[in-house]
Amino acid sequence: MHMLFTPFMFLKIKNKYLNAYRYWLPLIGAFFLCVVFHIIPFSLTALVGMFSGLFSILSAFFITSLAALIAFPNNDFLDSPVSGEIETTLTYKTYKKAPVVVQRRLFLTLLFSYCAAMSIVIYIVGQGGLLQSSNIYDLTKEKEASFFCVHVGQWVLCKNIFLFFYVFLVSQVLCIIYVGLHYLGLDIPLKDEGSVTNTKDEESDRAKE
């Protein structure tokens, strides 16, 4: 059963800087977007359809990235711990009880696994929310006016809660995607270039000696 929740181990990685991208920025983004959506008229169906199409494309990218990371040959740089001011650790009781330092390859595989799993979750939540919202609205139209006046408020409340939760999930995955892109596009190449430069300097020093 624990295998079904393995992709969500990304949330168990301990790093205080990472929490800003996993929780705080998505919360701020969800609140801001919900305010904008209340000011500017929008279609919930169109919004869910747009993000469902986006994540159906991105899920293929996540799986391809996972395959590339796994198939990549042994590399001392990828298999070394994640660098940074704060040590990045992970505790997974199924395999090891003590916290272990997260390696770069493990960090990236967990990141893309989480994004791929959340793409499926976002699709299911979006389509399920639209179906339930449509059923509730149709039910209120079939009842008498007094029933409609009482329950339309509950329908609007449920819609707003669903909107905030859905936008939070979307914002969280987008923030994590950009963390992965930053790590792949800038952090790893610069660190790798630095390590290569240091190696060359050491070799030249040895040659001089």
Coordinates of C-alpha atoms in Angstrom, one line a residue:
M1 CA 0.0 0.0 0.0
H2 CA 2.9 2.4 0.8
M3 CA 4.0 2.2 -2.9
L4 CA 1.0 4.2 -3.9
F5 CA 2.2 7.1 -1.8
T6 CA 5.9 6.9 -2.7
P7 CA 5.6 10.0 -5.1
F8 CA 4.4 12.1 -2.2
M9 CA 7.6 11.5 -0.3
F10 CA 8.8 14.8 -1.8
L11 CA 6.7 16.5 0.8
K12 CA 8.7 14.8 3.6
I13 CA 12.0 16.3 2.4
K14 CA 13.2 18.6 5.2
N15 CA 14.5 21.9 4.1
K16 CA 13.1 25.2 5.4
Y17 CA 13.7 27.0 2.1
L18 CA 11.8 24.4 0.2
N19 CA 8.7 24.9 2.3
A20 CA 8.2 28.3 0.9
Y21 CA 7.7 26.8 -2.6
R22 CA 5.7 23.8 -1.4
Y23 CA 3.2 25.7 0.9
W24 CA 3.5 29.5 1.4
L25 CA 3.9 30.7 -2.2
P26 CA 1.1 28.4 -3.4
L27 CA -1.2 29.7 -0.6
I28 CA -0.5 33.3 -1.5
G29 CA -1.0 32.6 -5.2
A30 CA -4.2 30.8 -4.6
F31 CA -5.6 33.6 -2.4
F32 CA -4.6 36.2 -5.0
L33 CA -6.1 34.3 -7.9
C34 CA -9.3 33.7 -6.1
V35 CA -9.7 37.4 -5.4
V36 CA -9.0 38.1 -9.1
F37 CA -11.5 35.5 -10.2
H38 CA -14.2 37.2 -8.0
I39 CA -13.5 40.5 -9.6
I40 CA -13.2 39.3 -13.2
P41 CA -16.0 37.0 -14.4
F42 CA -14.7 33.6 -15.4
S43 CA -15.9 30.1 -16.3
L44 CA -15.0 27.4 -13.9
T45 CA -15.4 24.8 -16.7
A46 CA -12.9 26.7 -18.9
L47 CA -10.4 27.1 -16.1
V48 CA -10.4 23.4 -15.2
G49 CA -10.3 22.5 -18.9
M50 CA -7.3 24.7 -19.4
F51 CA -5.3 23.3 -16.5
S52 CA -6.3 19.7 -17.3
G53 CA -4.9 20.2 -20.9
L54 CA -1.7 21.8 -19.5
F55 CA -1.0 19.0 -17.0
S56 CA -1.8 16.2 -19.5
I57 CA 1.1 17.6 -21.6
L58 CA 3.4 18.2 -18.6
S59 CA 2.9 14.7 -17.2
A60 CA 4.6 13.2 -20.2
F61 CA 7.6 15.6 -19.6
F62 CA 7.8 14.5 -15.9
I63 CA 7.8 10.8 -16.8
T64 CA 10.4 11.3 -19.5
S65 CA 12.6 13.3 -17.0
L66 CA 12.3 10.4 -14.5
A67 CA 13.3 7.9 -17.1
A68 CA 16.3 10.0 -18.1
L69 CA 17.5 10.4 -14.5
I70 CA 17.2 6.7 -13.8
A71 CA 18.9 5.6 -17.0
F72 CA 21.7 8.1 -16.6
P73 CA 25.0 6.3 -15.8
N74 CA 26.6 6.6 -12.3
N75 CA 27.7 10.1 -11.8
D76 CA 29.6 11.3 -8.8
F77 CA 28.1 14.8 -9.1
L78 CA 24.4 13.6 -9.3
D79 CA 25.0 11.0 -6.6
S80 CA 26.5 13.6 -4.2
P81 CA 24.3 15.4 -1.5
V82 CA 22.3 18.4 -2.4
S83 CA 24.4 21.5 -1.7
G84 CA 23.1 24.6 0.2
E85 CA 23.2 26.4 3.4
I86 CA 20.6 24.2 5.0
E87 CA 21.1 20.4 4.9
T88 CA 18.4 18.6 3.0
T89 CA 17.4 15.3 4.7
L90 CA 14.6 12.7 4.3
T91 CA 13.3 10.1 6.6
Y92 CA 11.5 7.1 5.0
K93 CA 10.5 4.5 7.6
T94 CA 9.9 1.8 5.1
Y95 CA 13.6 1.5 4.2
K96 CA 15.5 3.5 6.8
K97 CA 14.5 4.9 10.2
A98 CA 17.2 7.5 10.5
P99 CA 17.2 10.7 8.4
V100 CA 19.5 10.5 5.3
V101 CA 21.1 13.3 3.4
V102 CA 19.3 13.7 0.1
Q103 CA 21.4 13.2 -3.0
R104 CA 20.8 15.3 -6.2
R105 CA 19.5 12.3 -8.2
L106 CA 17.1 11.4 -5.4
F107 CA 15.9 15.0 -5.0
L108 CA 15.1 15.3 -8.8
T109 CA 13.4 11.9 -9.1
L110 CA 11.2 12.6 -6.1
L111 CA 10.4 16.1 -7.5
F112 CA 9.3 14.8 -10.9
S113 CA 7.5 11.8 -9.4
Y114 CA 5.5 14.2 -7.2
C115 CA 4.7 16.5 -10.1
A116 CA 3.6 13.5 -12.3
A117 CA 1.4 12.1 -9.5
M118 CA -0.1 15.6 -8.7
S119 CA -1.0 16.0 -12.4
I120 CA -3.2 13.0 -12.1
V121 CA -4.7 14.3 -8.8
I122 CA -5.4 17.7 -10.3
Y123 CA -7.2 16.2 -13.3
I124 CA -9.3 13.9 -11.1
V125 CA -10.1 16.8 -8.6
G126 CA -11.0 19.2 -11.4
Q127 CA -13.3 16.8 -13.3
G128 CA -14.9 15.5 -10.1
G129 CA -15.5 19.1 -8.9
L130 CA -17.1 20.1 -12.2
L131 CA -19.4 17.0 -12.1
Q132 CA -20.4 17.5 -8.5
S133 CA -21.0 21.3 -9.1
S134 CA -23.2 20.5 -12.1
N135 CA -25.2 18.0 -10.1
I136 CA -25.9 20.4 -7.2
Y137 CA -26.8 23.2 -9.6
D138 CA -29.3 21.0 -11.5
L139 CA -30.8 19.8 -8.2
T140 CA -31.5 23.4 -7.0
K141 CA -33.2 24.2 -10.3
E142 CA -35.6 21.3 -10.0
K143 CA -36.8 22.3 -6.5
E144 CA -39.1 25.1 -5.5
A145 CA -37.9 28.7 -5.0
S146 CA -37.5 28.5 -1.2
F147 CA -35.3 25.5 -1.5
F148 CA -33.2 27.2 -4.2
C149 CA -32.7 30.4 -2.1
V150 CA -31.5 28.4 0.9
H151 CA -29.2 26.0 -0.9
V152 CA -27.8 28.3 -3.6
G153 CA -25.7 29.9 -0.8
Q154 CA -24.3 26.5 0.1
W155 CA -23.5 25.9 -3.5
V156 CA -21.6 29.1 -3.9
L157 CA -19.7 28.4 -0.7
C158 CA -18.7 24.9 -1.9
K159 CA -17.7 26.4 -5.3
N160 CA -15.4 28.9 -3.6
I161 CA -13.8 26.3 -1.4
F162 CA -13.3 24.0 -4.3
L163 CA -11.8 26.9 -6.4
F164 CA -9.3 27.8 -3.6
F165 CA -8.2 24.2 -3.1
Y166 CA -7.9 23.5 -6.9
V167 CA -5.9 26.7 -7.5
F168 CA -3.7 25.9 -4.5
L169 CA -2.8 22.5 -6.0
V170 CA -2.1 24.0 -9.4
S171 CA 0.0 26.8 -7.9
Q172 CA 2.0 24.3 -5.8
V173 CA 2.9 22.1 -8.7
L174 CA 3.8 25.1 -10.9
C175 CA 6.1 26.4 -8.1
I176 CA 7.8 23.0 -7.7
I177 CA 8.2 22.8 -11.5
Y178 CA 10.1 26.1 -11.5
V179 CA 12.3 24.8 -8.6
G180 CA 13.2 21.8 -10.7
L181 CA 13.8 24.0 -13.7
H182 CA 16.1 26.3 -11.7
Y183 CA 18.0 23.3 -10.3
L184 CA 18.4 21.7 -13.8
G185 CA 19.0 24.9 -15.7
L186 CA 21.3 26.9 -13.4
D187 CA 22.2 25.3 -10.1
I188 CA 23.6 22.0 -11.4
P189 CA 25.5 23.3 -14.4
L190 CA 27.2 26.0 -12.3
K191 CA 28.1 23.6 -9.5
D192 CA 29.3 21.0 -12.1
E193 CA 31.4 23.7 -13.8
G194 CA 32.9 24.7 -10.5
S195 CA 33.7 21.1 -9.6
V196 CA 35.4 20.6 -13.1
T197 CA 37.4 23.8 -12.6
N198 CA 38.5 22.7 -9.2
T199 CA 39.6 19.4 -10.5
K200 CA 41.6 21.0 -13.3
D201 CA 43.3 23.4 -10.8
E202 CA 44.3 20.5 -8.6
E203 CA 45.7 18.6 -11.6
S204 CA 47.7 21.7 -12.7
D205 CA 49.0 22.2 -9.1
R206 CA 50.2 18.5 -9.1
A207 CA 51.9 18.9 -12.4
K208 CA 53.8 22.0 -11.2
E209 CA 54.9 20.1 -8.1

